[in-house]
Structure formats: structure tokens, C-alpha cells
Short mmCIF file of C-alpha atoms and ligand atoms in Angstrom, two decimals:
data_model
loop_
_atom_site.label_atom_id
_atom_site.label_comp_id
_atom_site.label_asym_id
_atom_site.label_seq_id
_atom_site.Cartn_x
_atom_site.Cartn_y
_atom_site.Cartn_z
CA MET A 9 0.00 0.00 0.00
CA THR A 10 1.19 3.49 -0.76
CA ASP A 11 1.23 5.71 2.26
CA VAL A 12 0.71 9.26 0.96
CA THR A 13 2.65 10.74 3.84
CA THR A 14 5.81 8.73 3.10
CA ALA A 15 5.62 8.34 -0.69
CA PRO A 16 8.34 10.26 -2.54
CA ALA A 17 6.89 13.66 -3.38
CA PRO A 18 7.93 15.76 -6.39
CA LYS A 19 9.08 19.22 -5.36
CA PRO A 20 6.46 21.99 -5.26
CA GLY A 21 4.87 22.91 -8.56
CA ILE A 22 5.91 19.85 -10.59
CA LEU A 23 2.46 18.25 -10.55
CA ASP A 24 0.88 21.59 -11.50
CA ILE A 25 2.68 21.49 -14.86
CA ALA A 26 0.21 20.38 -17.54
CA PRO A 27 1.68 17.37 -19.38
CA TYR A 28 2.85 18.44 -22.86
CA VAL A 29 0.75 16.92 -25.61
CA GLY A 30 2.67 16.88 -28.88
CA GLY A 31 1.27 16.85 -32.40
CA LYS A 32 -0.50 13.55 -33.14
CA SER A 33 1.23 11.20 -35.55
CA VAL A 34 -1.20 8.29 -35.98
CA LEU A 35 -4.81 7.99 -37.11
CA ALA A 36 -6.68 4.78 -36.39
CA GLY A 37 -7.30 2.85 -39.61
CA ILE A 38 -5.11 5.05 -41.85
CA ALA A 39 -1.77 3.56 -42.84
CA GLU A 40 0.05 6.71 -43.89
CA PRO A 41 -1.63 9.84 -42.62
CA MET A 42 -0.41 13.28 -43.71
CA LYS A 43 1.29 14.66 -40.62
CA LEU A 44 0.93 18.42 -40.69
CA SER A 45 0.85 18.85 -36.93
CA SER A 46 4.42 19.65 -35.83
CA ASN A 47 5.84 22.16 -38.33
CA GLU A 48 8.29 19.60 -39.63
CA ASN A 49 9.99 20.09 -43.00
CA ALA A 50 7.64 18.80 -45.71
CA LEU A 51 10.64 17.89 -47.87
CA GLY A 52 12.21 15.87 -45.07
CA SER A 53 15.93 16.06 -44.41
CA GLY A 54 18.41 16.95 -47.13
CA PRO A 55 20.71 14.54 -48.98
CA LYS A 56 23.89 15.90 -47.38
CA ALA A 57 22.51 15.47 -43.86
CA ARG A 58 21.33 11.95 -44.64
CA ALA A 59 24.72 10.96 -46.05
CA ALA A 60 26.44 12.32 -42.93
CA TYR A 61 23.98 10.46 -40.72
CA GLU A 62 24.74 7.20 -42.50
CA ALA A 63 28.49 7.81 -42.30
CA ALA A 64 28.11 8.43 -38.55
CA LEU A 65 27.09 4.80 -38.14
CA LYS A 66 30.74 3.80 -37.88
CA SER A 67 31.20 6.11 -34.88
CA ILE A 68 28.16 5.49 -32.71
CA HIS A 69 30.16 3.50 -30.17
CA LEU A 70 32.17 6.66 -29.44
CA TYR A 71 31.02 9.48 -27.21
CA PRO A 72 30.32 12.65 -29.16
CA ASP A 73 32.65 15.64 -29.09
CA GLY A 74 31.25 17.39 -26.02
CA ARG A 75 32.39 20.74 -27.36
CA ALA A 76 30.61 20.15 -30.71
CA GLY A 77 33.81 21.42 -32.36
CA LYS A 78 32.98 20.86 -36.04
CA LEU A 79 29.39 22.02 -35.76
CA ARG A 80 30.53 25.02 -33.72
CA ALA A 81 32.98 26.02 -36.43
CA ALA A 82 30.40 25.50 -39.18
CA VAL A 83 27.69 27.56 -37.46
CA ALA A 84 30.13 30.32 -36.52
CA ASP A 85 31.39 30.48 -40.08
CA HIS A 86 27.93 30.39 -41.69
CA HIS A 87 26.47 33.17 -39.54
CA GLY A 88 29.70 35.12 -38.94
CA LEU A 89 29.62 34.57 -35.16
CA GLU A 90 32.26 34.05 -32.49
CA PRO A 91 32.47 30.26 -31.88
CA ASP A 92 32.94 30.60 -28.11
CA ARG A 93 29.62 32.38 -27.75
CA LEU A 94 27.58 29.43 -29.07
CA ILE A 95 25.64 27.03 -26.84
CA PHE A 96 24.58 23.73 -28.44
CA GLY A 97 21.59 21.81 -27.17
CA ASN A 98 19.54 18.69 -27.70
CA GLY A 99 17.18 20.83 -29.71
CA SER A 100 16.81 24.51 -28.93
CA ASP A 101 14.38 23.29 -26.26
CA GLU A 102 17.40 22.21 -24.25
CA VAL A 103 18.99 25.64 -24.68
CA PHE A 104 15.87 27.21 -23.10
CA ALA A 105 15.98 24.65 -20.27
CA LEU A 106 19.70 25.32 -19.66
CA LEU A 107 19.11 29.07 -19.54
CA ASN A 108 16.23 28.59 -17.10
CA GLN A 109 18.30 26.30 -14.89
CA THR A 110 21.24 28.70 -14.94
CA TYR A 111 19.30 31.88 -14.14
CA LEU A 112 16.06 31.02 -12.31
CA SER A 113 15.83 30.54 -8.55
CA PRO A 114 12.54 29.56 -6.89
CA GLY A 115 10.25 32.61 -6.87
CA ASP A 116 11.89 34.25 -9.88
CA ASN A 117 9.87 34.59 -13.05
CA ILE A 118 10.04 34.53 -16.82
CA VAL A 119 7.90 36.78 -19.00
CA THR A 120 6.54 35.74 -22.38
CA GLY A 121 3.49 36.33 -24.55
CA GLU A 122 0.12 34.78 -23.80
CA TYR A 123 0.60 32.40 -26.74
CA GLY A 124 4.35 32.02 -26.20
CA PHE A 125 5.91 28.64 -26.98
CA LEU A 126 5.20 26.10 -24.22
CA ALA A 127 8.80 24.82 -24.03
CA TYR A 128 9.94 28.05 -22.28
CA ARG A 129 7.36 27.57 -19.57
CA ILE A 130 7.76 23.89 -18.75
CA SER A 131 11.36 24.09 -17.59
CA ALA A 132 10.77 27.43 -15.85
CA LEU A 133 8.06 25.81 -13.75
CA GLY A 134 10.49 22.97 -13.10
CA CYS A 135 12.82 25.57 -11.54
CA GLU A 136 10.00 26.64 -9.18
CA ALA A 137 9.78 29.92 -11.07
CA GLN A 138 6.62 31.73 -12.11
CA VAL A 139 5.51 32.31 -15.68
CA LYS A 140 4.06 35.76 -16.38
CA LEU A 141 2.10 36.04 -19.60
CA ALA A 142 1.56 39.29 -21.50
CA PRO A 143 -1.81 39.51 -23.27
CA GLU A 144 -1.74 39.12 -27.05
CA PRO A 145 -5.13 40.44 -28.14
CA GLY A 146 -3.92 40.62 -31.74
CA TYR A 147 -2.23 37.17 -31.58
CA LYS A 148 1.10 38.95 -31.50
CA ALA A 149 3.61 39.70 -28.72
CA GLU A 150 3.36 43.41 -27.84
CA VAL A 151 6.44 45.20 -26.49
CA ASP A 152 4.55 47.32 -23.95
CA ALA A 153 2.50 44.40 -22.68
CA LEU A 154 5.68 42.34 -22.17
CA LEU A 155 7.36 45.24 -20.35
CA ALA A 156 4.31 45.67 -18.13
CA GLN A 157 4.80 42.11 -16.83
CA VAL A 158 8.45 42.67 -15.88
CA ASP A 159 9.05 43.03 -12.14
CA GLU A 160 11.93 42.78 -9.70
CA ARG A 161 11.89 38.96 -9.85
CA THR A 162 11.99 38.76 -13.64
CA LYS A 163 15.14 37.06 -14.94
CA ILE A 164 14.31 36.16 -18.55
CA VAL A 165 11.98 37.53 -21.24
CA TYR A 166 11.23 35.08 -24.08
CA VAL A 167 10.03 36.16 -27.51
CA SER A 168 9.67 33.79 -30.45
CA ASN A 169 10.16 35.67 -33.67
CA PRO A 170 8.35 34.48 -35.72
CA SER A 171 6.02 33.06 -33.13
CA ASN A 172 4.51 29.60 -32.84
CA PRO A 173 1.54 28.85 -32.86
CA THR A 174 0.28 32.24 -34.06
CA GLY A 175 2.73 32.84 -36.93
CA SER A 176 3.06 36.52 -36.01
CA TYR A 177 6.39 38.32 -35.86
CA ASN A 178 7.97 41.38 -34.29
CA SER A 179 9.84 43.93 -36.40
CA GLY A 180 13.51 44.65 -35.84
CA GLU A 181 12.47 47.99 -34.42
CA GLU A 182 10.16 46.34 -31.88
CA ILE A 183 12.88 43.95 -30.71
CA ARG A 184 15.31 46.86 -30.31
CA ARG A 185 12.76 48.86 -28.34
CA LEU A 186 12.07 45.88 -26.05
CA HIS A 187 15.78 45.40 -25.45
CA GLU A 188 16.39 49.10 -24.77
CA ALA A 189 13.60 49.22 -22.20
CA LEU A 190 14.70 46.11 -20.31
CA PRO A 191 17.02 46.48 -17.31
CA PRO A 192 20.46 45.11 -18.29
CA HIS A 193 20.37 42.29 -15.70
CA ILE A 194 17.37 40.68 -17.45
CA LEU A 195 18.07 38.25 -20.29
CA LEU A 196 16.16 38.66 -23.54
CA VAL A 197 15.84 35.39 -25.46
CA VAL A 198 14.83 35.81 -29.12
CA ASP A 199 13.83 32.40 -30.49
CA GLU A 200 14.31 32.46 -34.26
CA ALA A 201 13.31 28.85 -35.03
CA TYR A 202 11.41 30.02 -38.15
CA ALA A 203 13.81 32.77 -39.29
CA GLU A 204 14.43 31.26 -42.72
CA PHE A 205 10.76 31.38 -43.75
CA VAL A 206 10.19 35.10 -43.19
CA VAL A 207 9.62 37.39 -46.18
CA GLU A 208 8.51 40.58 -44.41
CA SER A 209 11.06 43.35 -44.96
CA ASP A 210 10.74 44.89 -41.47
CA TRP A 211 11.72 41.60 -39.82
CA GLU A 212 15.38 41.40 -38.81
CA THR A 213 17.42 38.70 -37.19
CA ALA A 214 18.51 39.76 -33.71
CA LEU A 215 21.98 38.24 -34.22
CA PRO A 216 23.72 41.61 -34.88
CA LEU A 217 21.93 43.16 -31.88
CA ALA A 218 23.00 40.19 -29.74
CA ARG A 219 26.61 40.63 -30.78
CA GLU A 220 26.72 44.08 -29.16
CA ALA A 221 24.55 43.33 -26.11
CA ALA A 222 25.42 41.75 -22.77
CA ASN A 223 21.96 40.25 -22.22
CA ILE A 224 20.55 38.92 -25.51
CA ILE A 225 20.46 35.29 -26.60
CA VAL A 226 19.29 34.32 -30.09
CA THR A 227 18.32 30.69 -30.66
CA ARG A 228 18.09 28.73 -33.88
CA THR A 229 17.18 25.11 -34.61
CA PHE A 230 17.97 22.32 -37.07
CA SER A 231 14.41 21.01 -36.70
CA LYS A 232 12.63 23.25 -39.23
CA ILE A 233 14.47 24.55 -42.32
CA HIS A 234 17.02 21.71 -42.09
CA GLY A 235 14.43 18.98 -41.51
CA LEU A 236 16.26 17.30 -38.63
CA GLY A 237 13.63 17.44 -35.87
CA GLY A 238 14.17 13.79 -35.01
CA LEU A 239 17.87 14.31 -34.31
CA ARG A 240 17.38 17.11 -31.76
CA VAL A 241 19.96 19.83 -32.45
CA GLY A 242 19.66 23.55 -31.77
CA PHE A 243 21.88 26.39 -30.62
CA GLY A 244 21.95 29.72 -28.90
CA TYR A 245 24.23 32.70 -29.56
CA ALA A 246 24.86 34.35 -26.21
CA PRO A 247 27.16 36.83 -24.52
CA LEU A 248 30.38 34.98 -23.64
CA ALA A 249 29.66 35.19 -19.90
CA VAL A 250 26.25 33.58 -20.41
CA ALA A 251 27.66 30.84 -22.65
CA GLU A 252 30.33 30.07 -20.06
CA ALA A 253 27.84 29.98 -17.18
CA VAL A 254 25.46 27.69 -19.06
CA ASP A 255 28.36 25.41 -19.98
CA ARG A 256 28.88 24.59 -16.28
CA ILE A 257 25.54 22.79 -16.02
CA ARG A 258 25.30 21.45 -19.55
CA LEU A 259 25.77 17.69 -19.45
CA PRO A 260 28.97 16.78 -21.32
CA PHE A 261 27.52 14.79 -24.24
CA ASN A 262 24.17 16.47 -24.82
CA VAL A 263 24.18 16.29 -28.63
CA SER A 264 24.61 12.86 -30.27
CA VAL A 265 27.21 11.81 -32.84
CA PRO A 266 24.67 11.51 -35.72
CA GLY A 267 23.04 14.78 -34.63
CA LEU A 268 26.33 16.70 -34.71
CA ASP A 269 27.41 15.22 -38.06
CA ALA A 270 24.06 15.61 -39.81
CA ALA A 271 23.63 19.19 -38.59
CA THR A 272 27.14 20.11 -39.75
CA ALA A 273 26.38 18.69 -43.21
CA ALA A 274 22.96 20.37 -43.34
CA ILE A 275 24.50 23.83 -43.03
CA ALA A 276 26.37 23.21 -46.29
CA ASP A 277 23.26 21.98 -48.11
CA GLU A 278 22.13 25.29 -49.60
CA ALA A 279 19.99 23.52 -52.22
CA HIS A 280 17.85 21.81 -49.60
CA GLN A 281 17.45 25.00 -47.58
CA THR A 282 16.42 26.92 -50.68
CA ALA A 283 13.92 24.27 -51.79
CA SER A 284 12.45 24.12 -48.26
CA ARG A 285 12.12 27.90 -48.06
CA GLU A 286 10.61 28.20 -51.55
CA LEU A 287 8.04 25.49 -50.90
CA VAL A 288 6.79 27.36 -47.83
CA GLN A 289 6.93 30.78 -49.46
CA THR A 290 4.97 29.50 -52.45
CA TRP A 291 2.29 27.58 -50.60
CA ARG A 292 1.78 29.67 -47.45
CA PRO A 293 -0.04 32.45 -49.36
CA ARG A 294 -1.95 29.95 -51.53
CA LEU A 295 -3.19 28.00 -48.51
CA THR A 296 -4.06 31.22 -46.71
CA GLN A 297 -6.02 32.62 -49.62
CA ALA A 298 -7.86 29.40 -50.38
CA ILE A 299 -8.92 28.81 -46.78
CA ARG A 300 -10.00 32.43 -46.34
CA GLY A 301 -12.10 31.91 -49.45
CA PHE A 302 -14.06 29.23 -47.58
CA GLY A 303 -15.00 31.81 -44.95
CA PHE A 304 -12.50 30.85 -42.24
CA GLU A 305 -10.06 33.24 -40.65
CA VAL A 306 -6.36 32.63 -41.33
CA LEU A 307 -3.83 34.67 -39.39
CA PRO A 308 -0.93 36.10 -41.43
CA SER A 309 2.05 33.79 -40.85
CA ALA A 310 5.78 34.27 -41.12
CA GLY A 311 6.50 30.60 -40.31
CA ASN A 312 6.12 27.26 -42.13
CA PHE A 313 2.57 26.88 -40.83
CA ILE A 314 -0.70 28.75 -40.66
CA LEU A 315 -3.19 29.19 -37.83
CA VAL A 316 -6.81 28.88 -38.94
CA LEU A 317 -9.52 30.27 -36.65
CA PHE A 318 -13.01 28.79 -36.79
CA ARG A 319 -15.30 31.34 -35.27
CA ASP A 320 -18.28 31.85 -37.50
CA GLY A 321 -20.36 30.27 -34.72
CA LYS A 322 -21.41 27.40 -36.97
CA ARG A 323 -18.36 25.27 -37.56
CA THR A 324 -15.91 24.60 -34.76
CA ALA A 325 -12.20 23.85 -34.78
CA ALA A 326 -12.98 20.49 -33.19
CA ALA A 327 -15.36 19.57 -36.02
CA ALA A 328 -12.81 20.71 -38.61
CA ASN A 329 -10.15 18.64 -36.88
CA ASP A 330 -12.38 15.54 -36.99
CA TYR A 331 -13.16 16.16 -40.65
CA LEU A 332 -9.49 16.53 -41.59
CA ASN A 333 -8.67 13.37 -39.60
CA SER A 334 -11.36 11.50 -41.54
CA LYS A 335 -9.46 12.45 -44.71
CA GLY A 336 -6.17 11.17 -43.28
CA ILE A 337 -4.82 14.64 -42.41
CA ILE A 338 -3.38 15.36 -38.98
CA VAL A 339 -3.19 19.00 -37.89
CA ARG A 340 -2.60 20.58 -34.50
CA ALA A 341 -5.33 21.64 -32.11
CA VAL A 342 -3.91 24.49 -30.04
CA GLY A 343 -6.19 24.46 -27.00
CA GLY A 344 -3.04 23.90 -24.91
CA TYR A 345 -2.17 27.51 -25.77
CA GLY A 346 -5.66 28.70 -24.86
CA ILE A 347 -6.70 29.01 -28.52
CA HIS A 348 -9.70 26.70 -28.55
CA ASP A 349 -11.09 27.87 -31.88
CA GLY A 350 -7.85 27.37 -33.82
CA LEU A 351 -6.04 24.68 -35.79
CA ARG A 352 -2.40 25.02 -36.73
CA ILE A 353 -1.54 23.49 -40.09
CA THR A 354 2.01 22.93 -41.31
CA VAL A 355 2.66 23.96 -44.91
CA GLY A 356 3.17 20.62 -46.66
CA THR A 357 4.11 19.34 -50.09
CA GLU A 358 1.97 20.39 -53.04
CA ASP A 359 -0.14 17.20 -52.80
CA GLN A 360 -0.61 17.63 -49.06
CA ASN A 361 -1.61 21.27 -49.40
CA ARG A 362 -4.11 20.43 -52.12
CA ALA A 363 -5.57 17.73 -49.87
CA VAL A 364 -5.95 20.26 -47.02
CA ILE A 365 -7.63 22.76 -49.35
CA ASP A 366 -10.01 20.12 -50.73
CA ALA A 367 -10.91 18.84 -47.27
CA LEU A 368 -11.59 22.30 -45.86
CA SER A 369 -13.61 23.21 -48.92
CA GLU A 370 -15.81 20.18 -48.30
CA PHE A 371 -15.95 20.90 -44.59
CA ALA A 372 -17.07 24.48 -45.27
CA ALA A 373 -19.99 23.09 -47.23
CA THR A 374 -21.16 20.83 -44.37
C1 PLP B 417 9.90 24.12 -33.39
C2 PLP B 417 10.27 25.23 -32.48
C3 PLP B 417 11.52 25.29 -31.89
C4 PLP B 417 12.56 24.24 -32.14
O1 PLP B 417 12.69 23.38 -31.06
P1 PLP B 417 13.81 22.25 -31.11
O2 PLP B 417 13.90 21.83 -29.68
O3 PLP B 417 15.06 22.90 -31.60
O4 PLP B 417 13.32 21.17 -32.01
C5 PLP B 417 11.85 26.37 -31.08
N1 PLP B 417 10.96 27.36 -30.87
C6 PLP B 417 9.74 27.35 -31.43
C7 PLP B 417 8.83 28.48 -31.18
C8 PLP B 417 9.35 26.28 -32.23
O5 PLP B 417 8.13 26.25 -32.74
#
């Protein structure tokens, strides 16, 4: 019998964290569903990354290079960054977790937007920190609303730019204004997981701003444009002092041998990056226009996905989700973000996008 008074108890707050529910990947009775639920690369991984992954097979009995030397040099060279200021993680998710563990004491807080990416929050709660959410009435992080949440216990402000699941973005000017208004002891994390898909001319990467600042971290991932979500590789570009502090708690072999090798090769695969970007930039507006034509709201998106809102009072997101599932299409319900009338749909291949358009056209007629 379990005695509740003597059973091992998780530390305060752990059981208050809502379990993360990822994008579905199976549909009962359908052998090969179209998985458009996790913003993965519709073209898959590139040939150079796959060749490097296969070549890594001869080395999987060896521990990886804990310093990620080759990948570090490749990323630094590609983006023109100082190698020592890079932090590599098991996905950029691990970079967020490492930052939280390094800077958050119990009772501290992080600030992010109401619809900010859940990964920032999970590990912050695990540090017994609070999560303060700035309202996003326009489905977009607002500088003043973020600043209004900052208090004396705030240690980190997280902005995803572009943002998931809304697809909105902040201009370079907005990011600069946010940074200027923040006290210098607060870290500003700018998560640029979708940077490569942006076309808007007032968007800017925060990498040059981060180079000059003592409190900005920019993160990037190999999971989206490079199509390596299953290998878990991401990085942050941080002030040297931050990178060195984080490195004290980073476990020595946090990125695997195949992950390091495939990511290094992916950086050199310009053709795959270009094809991936062009697919999204071609189909994102077509999907948006078509679905708007059926009477549903589609938020403007700067990422490789769109967020469709079902709020005509007649057809719900849940019913649309069921209908898409019945056609073998898996998309992402975003109730976990508090958006109960929305479905997030990854931009897929041409065939997949046409299937989404056809299904929603039929659904609109129900
Ligand atoms: C997909 C995504 C990432 C990438 O996470 P990884 O752990 O690198 O796979 C980061 N931020 C946002 C907002 C994302 O949607």
C-alpha cells in the first residue's frame, strides 16, 4: 500500500505542470496519414545530412565531441559569429531549459506572450519559477504588454520571432525597443526557429543586436528549415559570460554523434534550404487565400505553418479537426495555448496542401 505521507513527493509545482501533448502522428485505420501537426519540414531532411547520418554509423560507439567542435565552427562560419559564444543543445528546447536552470531561482519569473511557446514555460516551472504572460489580443507579442509584466523577480523575457503557434512576428524595431527598455540584468531570449521562412522586410534577425549586447540570446534550430527534428539539435548565440555559465551545467555529451554530423552537413546543403524555403513561401499564401475563401479566418504567418480560426459560430475547430482526420490529415489543435477555436496546419508538399484545401472546402460546405 502506498502511504501518501511517506511516498516520494515531487518538489512543489511539478504536478501543477500540464503534461505536454505533442502533435498527433497516428490515425486509427489510416496507414500513412499526412502529418501536418508539428511544423516539420515537408521535404524531409536533405541529402547531405542523410549521407552524414549514414556515415556516422561507424562512430556510434564513441562518445560525441562534447564541445561540438565541427558544428561550432560550421555555425560560426555560416552566420559570422564568435564560436565561443555558441551554446549547443539537444534541440533549442534544451537551450531554453539550460538558460532557465542557470538563471532562475525559486520565486523568480520569466515573461513571455500569452501564446508564447510552451517549451519556455515547462522548464521554468520545473525551476519553481513563475511564468508571467503578457496579453496578445492581436495574436502577437506586444512590447509594452511584455514590459508591463516585468518586475523585480523577472530574470528572462522570451520572444519567439516568428512566433509559434500564431505565426506573427515582431519587427527589428520592436525587438530593439524591447531590449532598450529592459534592465540590463534581465536576459532577452529571441527564439528564431522560423527565421528562414520570413519574407517581411521589417523583420530582422537579432543576431547583430546580440553581438553588441550583454543580455541577448538568439536561438536557432535544425528542426525546421534543415528537416532534422528527429535528431534534436539547436543552438543559442549568447554573450560569452552567459555561454560560459550555461556550460557549467550542460551535461557533457548532450548532442549525439549523428546529430552533430548531420547538422554540420545540413548547413552546407544550400539547395535543400532553398527548396524548403521556396516550398513554404509558395504555398503559405496559396493556402491562406484558399482557406479564407471558404470563410475561415487565417492569421498572417511568417513561419512554415498557418493558424486557422473557426469562429463563424457554426463550424468549430474540433469539427474541422475531426473532418481533416477522416481524410487522413493530422493537424494541430492548439487548445493547450488557450486558442480553442484554432487549428495550426504545417505547410506541406503540393499534394498535401491540395488535400488540405479540398478537405476544408468540403468541410465548409457541411
Ligand atoms: C519548433 C520550435 C523550436 C525548435 O525546437 P527544437 O527543440 O530545436 O526542435 C523552437 N521554438 C519554437 C517556437 C518552435 O516552434
